[in-house]
């Protein structure tokens, strides 16, 4: 069973929007116990980026596309996909495709990444064997239409062009254990955060696969060497944060400030960090 | 004088004494034979010591001795006297003989004087007659010469008709001077004109001969020589000569080219059957048969082309082309460059230059032809024949160089040899590479096939893996050694080209050492590294390969390189790839393979653990009665890996903590549940204390961070520790994703204890094991809805049941 709440007005009152419990509402059980119609494991819930009424849940090897009306009026499944595969590999985390009006959603599935077009509920593309083992998380480049980042149990972070999924564009192996999450900076997409169960958070600078800031395209050719000098040197890890004492499971950029991010580790510690000042200034120059 | 005498005597006596040895000891006054004999003392002694009877006997014996000595003395005196008388007789006879001889000799002298007188008288009587005779002989000679002159033109014509040019020219040259000298006389001028005409005809006939194509080189030389004697200008002649020689030599060359191409074609057509080849051969032979008789050698050799090896080919070259070239050069030199001082240095320089250009051109073609043949020679693995052929080739060209100053065909030949050498080196490298690939393939199959029946037999796995390893390393080493030995054929001192420093440097350093041995080692490193990226690899293979890298790193590369240097006599090492850069690469590759092995094995166990945690219903399970099956499987897998690793790697160091006694203290601590600040946090939990995960966090502050996928060392313990770390970390992460009931938590507790009990023997540092397992139980208890741990002794009891 899953319930949604929203905060209204001055913030004192939290209101339940709706609850998703499938076709038949089962009696409430212990948290996390099997909910009829939803399966045993709910791994991911994602809201559509531009539409409050749409969301997708990933349950076992099923994907449910919900239409949720405000104030708990109704919540119904408008689309469903079941991934067939050997064994019972469940879907991991999902992300909406931020371009094309959010018409696609991608989710990790075992060692692959799959994407579906929500208009037709059909598979649109797929990265088979993106990682040697489980893929833990994925993120789309907010500024480059086809670029995708994945991370997984082989301690690697990979960057893909979804038009050509044979070879990754780039591979990072800075972590020494599973990488649990990868996030692009919403504005400066050369800044990428990863967190891992080796208790570290790593901030990387990847100008080689980032979108070009406006203006640099014009004088690209004449100052190419200079640019390489300026940016090529800093390609790679900017800083490693080892403030955590246990596995770090989540990392997110701040929605308000481009330069702030938070990471959450198993021991319940939430660490908020800022991008180093020198890096920050370099982006403006 | 007396003193020296006595000295001498004494010396002699001492020598005699030394010789007779025992005599010295009896040198007393009592010895009757001694010099120091004192008859008084002797008598007294004898009388004192002997009885009467003995004295009587002694006396009689002495008397008899004295008598015998007397008689001996007498005979000696008689003998001497006889000999003296005989000698006196002989002297007297000799005196008489010499008187007779004197008379005979004086008679002989008289006779000799008479003979000398008569002989002088005879000589003086014959003097006059002899002068007359010699004058007559002189007149006869002159008449003969005149007759010869009159007949000369006819004779030359006859010679032309009989094609006996040599004689004609010889007779003309002999007489030409005389004719020229007397041509102002009318009778002689007629003869002169006739002679000139005849010589003109002779000249013509010789030139015709020269123009004919089929004349042999020797014949040609003769003609030109004769023409030269007739005073033809050398310039035009040498051009003619060279042009003619060129057609012939080119003919030879084209024959050789055919041969070379046949051999090349044969190499490729070998499988297609010799029938076709043979028919081609015969048709070719027929074609050439229609040609000229001179081509017999070429004709034959083409027919034999099918079974002509390179040595024979070079011999054929020598017989035809090189031999003729040699002949041409030497005869040319003889004819046109005979006397550079007299004939004017300018013209002979021009002639020399012509020859040089001519020879250089032909040799270039020749080298090209031989190059084709050498290139088509198949690589059979031993190069004795090839190098002998090359040596012959090189030596002959070198000889031509010596014949012709200011040329350097030796270098051209040397570069061809080098080319052949580098081709062999390349093919050797290719063979080594394919050999490596196939032996790797063999190992792969061998590892896949018979492993199942022997998996439980520790000893056999041991032996098998070791066997594979040694076979792989040994075969690699042996093949390298073989190749180096085979290539050594090029550097044998019996070959002249091998002695050249330039060749040695280029061949030994650049081609063999760098091009074959070092390149092969780098190839091994690359090939093995590729196994890190292949997906369908067998982990045991990775293990064997990593060990192979280590072996190569520690000894084999070093040994092989020094062996190679020794064999090739490389002393100067500058500019060569240093040993350590290869061995470092090997070590790095070994490390990567080993890391990869650990990761692969770790992840295969991880997979097992992860799925077992994910698939179990932790909320609905009953009270734990036994360790879960998967844990036992994990242990079995790890012990199998331990066997495999143990077969190839040494034990390595572990920390003291893993000793048995410390384990016991650990248990007692956990049993008494004392010491909240203890290292092993989980054991301090009491069922009511579960919330204080703070304690664990505090502990973590003090303990060092555990690097999970850290590089491992080349030891058994380090490898196994790596695998165990990866596996347990996975277990930890999987547990954190689940929710547990009380019994689920207790099951985890049991499993963790089971693992702790049995895994300690595999890890280097038990501390790591404890931290990770504590972490697992803590995580499970945090994810538990009703956290209550089991009694420690119940846990132990359950574990002991298994």
PDB file of C-alpha atoms in Angstrom, chain B residues 346-530:
ATOM      1  CA  UNK B 346      91.695   8.484 -69.677  1.00  0.00           C
ATOM      2  CA  UNK B 347      90.477   5.769 -71.985  1.00  0.00           C
ATOM      3  CA  UNK B 348      90.926   2.994 -69.438  1.00  0.00           C
ATOM      4  CA  UNK B 349      89.018   5.037 -66.888  1.00  0.00           C
ATOM      5  CA  UNK B 350      86.184   5.344 -69.357  1.00  0.00           C
ATOM      6  CA  UNK B 351      86.334   1.629 -70.036  1.00  0.00           C
ATOM      7  CA  UNK B 352      86.342   0.936 -66.309  1.00  0.00           C
ATOM      8  CA  UNK B 353      83.366   3.145 -65.774  1.00  0.00           C
ATOM      9  CA  UNK B 354      81.495   1.342 -68.532  1.00  0.00           C
ATOM     10  CA  UNK B 355      82.229  -1.965 -66.936  1.00  0.00           C
ATOM     11  CA  UNK B 356      81.134  -0.735 -63.575  1.00  0.00           C
ATOM     12  CA  UNK B 357      77.807   0.518 -64.828  1.00  0.00           C
ATOM     13  CA  UNK B 358      77.301  -2.673 -66.725  1.00  0.00           C
ATOM     14  CA  UNK B 359      78.051  -4.922 -63.780  1.00  0.00           C
ATOM     15  CA  UNK B 360      76.098  -2.821 -61.329  1.00  0.00           C
ATOM     16  CA  UNK B 361      73.029  -2.999 -63.515  1.00  0.00           C
ATOM     17  CA  UNK B 362      73.235  -6.753 -63.928  1.00  0.00           C
ATOM     18  CA  UNK B 363      73.987  -7.438 -60.302  1.00  0.00           C
ATOM     19  CA  UNK B 364      71.008  -5.399 -59.310  1.00  0.00           C
ATOM     20  CA  UNK B 365      68.796  -7.568 -61.472  1.00  0.00           C
ATOM     21  CA  UNK B 366      70.462 -10.659 -60.160  1.00  0.00           C
ATOM     22  CA  UNK B 367      69.918  -9.656 -56.535  1.00  0.00           C
ATOM     23  CA  UNK B 368      66.300  -8.997 -57.329  1.00  0.00           C
ATOM     24  CA  UNK B 369      65.947 -12.482 -58.797  1.00  0.00           C
ATOM     25  CA  UNK B 370      67.593 -14.126 -55.829  1.00  0.00           C
ATOM     26  CA  UNK B 371      65.412 -12.000 -53.573  1.00  0.00           C
ATOM     27  CA  UNK B 372      62.327 -13.438 -55.256  1.00  0.00           C
ATOM     28  CA  UNK B 373      63.619 -16.923 -54.754  1.00  0.00           C
ATOM     29  CA  UNK B 374      64.546 -16.382 -51.106  1.00  0.00           C
ATOM     30  CA  UNK B 375      61.209 -14.787 -50.398  1.00  0.00           C
ATOM     31  CA  UNK B 376      59.428 -17.818 -51.798  1.00  0.00           C
ATOM     32  CA  UNK B 377      61.424 -20.184 -49.633  1.00  0.00           C
ATOM     33  CA  UNK B 378      59.025 -21.734 -47.138  1.00  0.00           C
ATOM     34  CA  UNK B 379      59.804 -21.425 -43.445  1.00  0.00           C
ATOM     35  CA  UNK B 380      60.637 -24.918 -42.341  1.00  0.00           C
ATOM     36  CA  UNK B 381      61.876 -24.139 -38.846  1.00  0.00           C
ATOM     37  CA  UNK B 382      65.563 -24.708 -39.417  1.00  0.00           C
ATOM     38  CA  UNK B 383      67.619 -22.409 -41.475  1.00  0.00           C
ATOM     39  CA  UNK B 384      70.881 -24.235 -42.055  1.00  0.00           C
ATOM     40  CA  UNK B 385      70.296 -24.698 -45.768  1.00  0.00           C
ATOM     41  CA  UNK B 386      69.006 -21.214 -46.287  1.00  0.00           C
ATOM     42  CA  UNK B 387      71.889 -19.587 -44.508  1.00  0.00           C
ATOM     43  CA  UNK B 388      74.424 -21.720 -46.353  1.00  0.00           C
ATOM     44  CA  UNK B 389      72.847 -20.678 -49.639  1.00  0.00           C
ATOM     45  CA  UNK B 390      72.817 -17.052 -48.572  1.00  0.00           C
ATOM     46  CA  UNK B 391      76.385 -17.309 -47.504  1.00  0.00           C
ATOM     47  CA  UNK B 392      77.406 -18.674 -50.884  1.00  0.00           C
ATOM     48  CA  UNK B 393      75.481 -15.946 -52.575  1.00  0.00           C
ATOM     49  CA  UNK B 394      77.028 -13.284 -50.408  1.00  0.00           C
ATOM     50  CA  UNK B 395      80.530 -14.632 -50.767  1.00  0.00           C
ATOM     51  CA  UNK B 396      80.344 -14.712 -54.543  1.00  0.00           C
ATOM     52  CA  UNK B 397      79.048 -11.229 -54.865  1.00  0.00           C
ATOM     53  CA  UNK B 398      81.698 -10.169 -52.457  1.00  0.00           C
ATOM     54  CA  UNK B 399      84.263 -11.790 -54.702  1.00  0.00           C
ATOM     55  CA  UNK B 400      82.969  -9.791 -57.640  1.00  0.00           C
ATOM     56  CA  UNK B 401      83.340  -6.668 -55.572  1.00  0.00           C
ATOM     57  CA  UNK B 402      86.919  -7.507 -54.931  1.00  0.00           C
ATOM     58  CA  UNK B 403      87.461  -8.120 -58.621  1.00  0.00           C
ATOM     59  CA  UNK B 404      86.058  -4.751 -59.462  1.00  0.00           C
ATOM     60  CA  UNK B 405      87.350  -1.925 -57.295  1.00  0.00           C
ATOM     61  CA  UNK B 406      85.099   0.901 -56.164  1.00  0.00           C
ATOM     62  CA  UNK B 407      81.978  -1.231 -56.110  1.00  0.00           C
ATOM     63  CA  UNK B 408      80.046  -2.544 -53.179  1.00  0.00           C
ATOM     64  CA  UNK B 409      77.937  -5.513 -54.103  1.00  0.00           C
ATOM     65  CA  UNK B 410      78.773  -7.083 -50.770  1.00  0.00           C
ATOM     66  CA  UNK B 411      76.508  -4.569 -49.078  1.00  0.00           C
ATOM     67  CA  UNK B 412      73.716  -5.206 -51.524  1.00  0.00           C
ATOM     68  CA  UNK B 413      74.014  -8.881 -50.806  1.00  0.00           C
ATOM     69  CA  UNK B 414      74.163  -8.183 -47.100  1.00  0.00           C
ATOM     70  CA  UNK B 415      70.978  -6.202 -47.222  1.00  0.00           C
ATOM     71  CA  UNK B 416      69.314  -9.124 -48.987  1.00  0.00           C
ATOM     72  CA  UNK B 417      70.543 -11.448 -46.273  1.00  0.00           C
ATOM     73  CA  UNK B 418      69.222  -9.072 -43.672  1.00  0.00           C
ATOM     74  CA  UNK B 419      65.916  -8.974 -45.425  1.00  0.00           C
ATOM     75  CA  UNK B 420      65.736 -12.740 -45.436  1.00  0.00           C
ATOM     76  CA  UNK B 421      66.713 -12.744 -41.770  1.00  0.00           C
ATOM     77  CA  UNK B 422      64.041 -10.282 -40.853  1.00  0.00           C
ATOM     78  CA  UNK B 423      61.468 -12.282 -42.792  1.00  0.00           C
ATOM     79  CA  UNK B 424      62.492 -15.366 -40.826  1.00  0.00           C
ATOM     80  CA  UNK B 425      62.305 -13.419 -37.591  1.00  0.00           C
ATOM     81  CA  UNK B 426      58.837 -12.253 -38.409  1.00  0.00           C
ATOM     82  CA  UNK B 427      57.665 -15.710 -39.277  1.00  0.00           C
ATOM     83  CA  UNK B 428      59.275 -17.012 -36.092  1.00  0.00           C
ATOM     84  CA  UNK B 429      57.391 -14.439 -34.096  1.00  0.00           C
ATOM     85  CA  UNK B 430      54.179 -15.383 -35.839  1.00  0.00           C
ATOM     86  CA  UNK B 431      54.812 -19.043 -35.096  1.00  0.00           C
ATOM     87  CA  UNK B 432      55.533 -18.263 -31.471  1.00  0.00           C
ATOM     88  CA  UNK B 433      52.330 -16.319 -31.256  1.00  0.00           C
ATOM     89  CA  UNK B 434      50.253 -19.083 -32.757  1.00  0.00           C
ATOM     90  CA  UNK B 435      52.039 -21.577 -30.524  1.00  0.00           C
ATOM     91  CA  UNK B 436      51.098 -19.541 -27.497  1.00  0.00           C
ATOM     92  CA  UNK B 437      47.529 -19.253 -28.671  1.00  0.00           C
ATOM     93  CA  UNK B 438      47.249 -22.988 -29.193  1.00  0.00           C
ATOM     94  CA  UNK B 439      48.839 -23.886 -25.879  1.00  0.00           C
ATOM     95  CA  UNK B 440      46.514 -21.453 -24.140  1.00  0.00           C
ATOM     96  CA  UNK B 441      43.658 -23.103 -25.978  1.00  0.00           C
ATOM     97  CA  UNK B 442      44.873 -26.520 -24.845  1.00  0.00           C
ATOM     98  CA  UNK B 443      44.994 -25.417 -21.250  1.00  0.00           C
ATOM     99  CA  UNK B 444      41.574 -23.986 -21.550  1.00  0.00           C
ATOM    100  CA  UNK B 445      40.170 -27.260 -22.821  1.00  0.00           C
ATOM    101  CA  UNK B 446      42.122 -29.263 -20.294  1.00  0.00           C
ATOM    102  CA  UNK B 447      40.771 -27.099 -17.496  1.00  0.00           C
ATOM    103  CA  UNK B 448      37.226 -27.382 -18.671  1.00  0.00           C
ATOM    104  CA  UNK B 449      37.144 -31.093 -19.424  1.00  0.00           C
ATOM    105  CA  UNK B 450      38.510 -33.207 -16.599  1.00  0.00           C
ATOM    106  CA  UNK B 451      37.876 -30.950 -13.664  1.00  0.00           C
ATOM    107  CA  UNK B 452      34.629 -32.488 -12.550  1.00  0.00           C
ATOM    108  CA  UNK B 453      35.822 -35.981 -11.699  1.00  0.00           C
ATOM    109  CA  UNK B 454      38.814 -34.682  -9.787  1.00  0.00           C
ATOM    110  CA  UNK B 455      37.258 -31.772  -8.063  1.00  0.00           C
ATOM    111  CA  UNK B 456      37.012 -33.518  -4.747  1.00  0.00           C
ATOM    112  CA  UNK B 457      40.530 -34.916  -4.873  1.00  0.00           C
ATOM    113  CA  UNK B 458      42.705 -32.200  -3.444  1.00  0.00           C
ATOM    114  CA  UNK B 459      45.928 -33.858  -4.439  1.00  0.00           C
ATOM    115  CA  UNK B 460      44.987 -34.379  -8.043  1.00  0.00           C
ATOM    116  CA  UNK B 461      43.771 -30.796  -8.472  1.00  0.00           C
ATOM    117  CA  UNK B 462      47.031 -29.713  -7.018  1.00  0.00           C
ATOM    118  CA  UNK B 463      49.068 -31.793  -9.357  1.00  0.00           C
ATOM    119  CA  UNK B 464      46.943 -31.018 -12.359  1.00  0.00           C
ATOM    120  CA  UNK B 465      47.112 -27.270 -11.989  1.00  0.00           C
ATOM    121  CA  UNK B 466      50.792 -27.387 -11.332  1.00  0.00           C
ATOM    122  CA  UNK B 467      51.282 -29.596 -14.351  1.00  0.00           C
ATOM    123  CA  UNK B 468      49.344 -27.218 -16.557  1.00  0.00           C
ATOM    124  CA  UNK B 469      51.348 -24.322 -15.278  1.00  0.00           C
ATOM    125  CA  UNK B 470      54.725 -25.946 -15.720  1.00  0.00           C
ATOM    126  CA  UNK B 471      53.773 -27.259 -19.124  1.00  0.00           C
ATOM    127  CA  UNK B 472      52.657 -23.839 -20.237  1.00  0.00           C
ATOM    128  CA  UNK B 473      55.725 -22.051 -18.951  1.00  0.00           C
ATOM    129  CA  UNK B 474      58.078 -24.751 -20.144  1.00  0.00           C
ATOM    130  CA  UNK B 475      56.590 -24.926 -23.608  1.00  0.00           C
ATOM    131  CA  UNK B 476      56.748 -21.153 -23.935  1.00  0.00           C
ATOM    132  CA  UNK B 477      60.342 -21.100 -22.807  1.00  0.00           C
ATOM    133  CA  UNK B 478      61.268 -24.048 -25.002  1.00  0.00           C
ATOM    134  CA  UNK B 479      59.693 -22.546 -28.078  1.00  0.00           C
ATOM    135  CA  UNK B 480      61.546 -19.285 -27.551  1.00  0.00           C
ATOM    136  CA  UNK B 481      64.777 -21.140 -27.098  1.00  0.00           C
ATOM    137  CA  UNK B 482      64.117 -23.196 -30.214  1.00  0.00           C
ATOM    138  CA  UNK B 483      63.527 -20.131 -32.277  1.00  0.00           C
ATOM    139  CA  UNK B 484      66.631 -18.415 -30.995  1.00  0.00           C
ATOM    140  CA  UNK B 485      68.667 -21.506 -31.729  1.00  0.00           C
ATOM    141  CA  UNK B 486      67.209 -21.803 -35.198  1.00  0.00           C
ATOM    142  CA  UNK B 487      67.862 -18.167 -35.929  1.00  0.00           C
ATOM    143  CA  UNK B 488      71.381 -18.605 -34.720  1.00  0.00           C
ATOM    144  CA  UNK B 489      72.028 -20.305 -38.061  1.00  0.00           C
ATOM    145  CA  UNK B 490      72.357 -16.792 -39.401  1.00  0.00           C
ATOM    146  CA  UNK B 491      75.139 -15.876 -37.035  1.00  0.00           C
ATOM    147  CA  UNK B 492      77.332 -18.916 -37.392  1.00  0.00           C
ATOM    148  CA  UNK B 493      80.899 -17.743 -37.816  1.00  0.00           C
ATOM    149  CA  UNK B 494      81.410 -20.030 -40.809  1.00  0.00           C
ATOM    150  CA  UNK B 495      79.262 -17.641 -42.822  1.00  0.00           C
ATOM    151  CA  UNK B 496      81.176 -14.652 -44.018  1.00  0.00           C
ATOM    152  CA  UNK B 497      78.271 -12.270 -43.658  1.00  0.00           C
ATOM    153  CA  UNK B 498      77.831 -13.266 -40.036  1.00  0.00           C
ATOM    154  CA  UNK B 499      81.257 -11.967 -39.199  1.00  0.00           C
ATOM    155  CA  UNK B 500      80.420  -8.436 -40.268  1.00  0.00           C
ATOM    156  CA  UNK B 501      79.822  -6.249 -37.245  1.00  0.00           C
ATOM    157  CA  UNK B 502      77.155  -4.276 -38.987  1.00  0.00           C
ATOM    158  CA  UNK B 503      75.155  -7.369 -39.792  1.00  0.00           C
ATOM    159  CA  UNK B 504      75.585  -8.814 -36.344  1.00  0.00           C
ATOM    160  CA  UNK B 505      74.448  -5.626 -34.726  1.00  0.00           C
ATOM    161  CA  UNK B 506      71.407  -5.271 -36.891  1.00  0.00           C
ATOM    162  CA  UNK B 507      70.427  -8.913 -36.879  1.00  0.00           C
ATOM    163  CA  UNK B 508      71.132  -9.885 -33.276  1.00  0.00           C
ATOM    164  CA  UNK B 509      69.936  -6.722 -31.634  1.00  0.00           C
ATOM    165  CA  UNK B 510      67.148  -5.372 -33.741  1.00  0.00           C
ATOM    166  CA  UNK B 511      65.799  -8.471 -35.366  1.00  0.00           C
ATOM    167  CA  UNK B 512      66.230 -11.380 -33.013  1.00  0.00           C
ATOM    168  CA  UNK B 513      66.314  -9.852 -29.578  1.00  0.00           C
ATOM    169  CA  UNK B 514      63.940  -6.952 -30.076  1.00  0.00           C
ATOM    170  CA  UNK B 515      61.984  -8.341 -32.979  1.00  0.00           C
ATOM    171  CA  UNK B 516      61.425 -11.854 -31.720  1.00  0.00           C
ATOM    172  CA  UNK B 517      62.169 -12.356 -28.047  1.00  0.00           C
ATOM    173  CA  UNK B 518      61.154  -9.028 -26.590  1.00  0.00           C
ATOM    174  CA  UNK B 519      58.253  -8.650 -28.974  1.00  0.00           C
ATOM    175  CA  UNK B 520      57.028 -12.078 -27.976  1.00  0.00           C
ATOM    176  CA  UNK B 521      57.173 -11.255 -24.290  1.00  0.00           C
ATOM    177  CA  UNK B 522      55.213  -8.102 -24.884  1.00  0.00           C
ATOM    178  CA  UNK B 523      52.768 -10.142 -26.896  1.00  0.00           C
ATOM    179  CA  UNK B 524      52.392 -12.586 -23.993  1.00  0.00           C
ATOM    180  CA  UNK B 525      51.649  -9.717 -21.671  1.00  0.00           C
ATOM    181  CA  UNK B 526      49.090  -8.300 -24.064  1.00  0.00           C
ATOM    182  CA  UNK B 527      47.465 -11.643 -24.720  1.00  0.00           C
ATOM    183  CA  UNK B 528      47.156 -12.461 -21.075  1.00  0.00           C
ATOM    184  CA  UNK B 529      45.807  -9.032 -20.299  1.00  0.00           C
ATOM    185  CA  UNK B 530      43.107  -9.622 -22.833  1.00  0.00           C
TER     186      UNK B 530
END
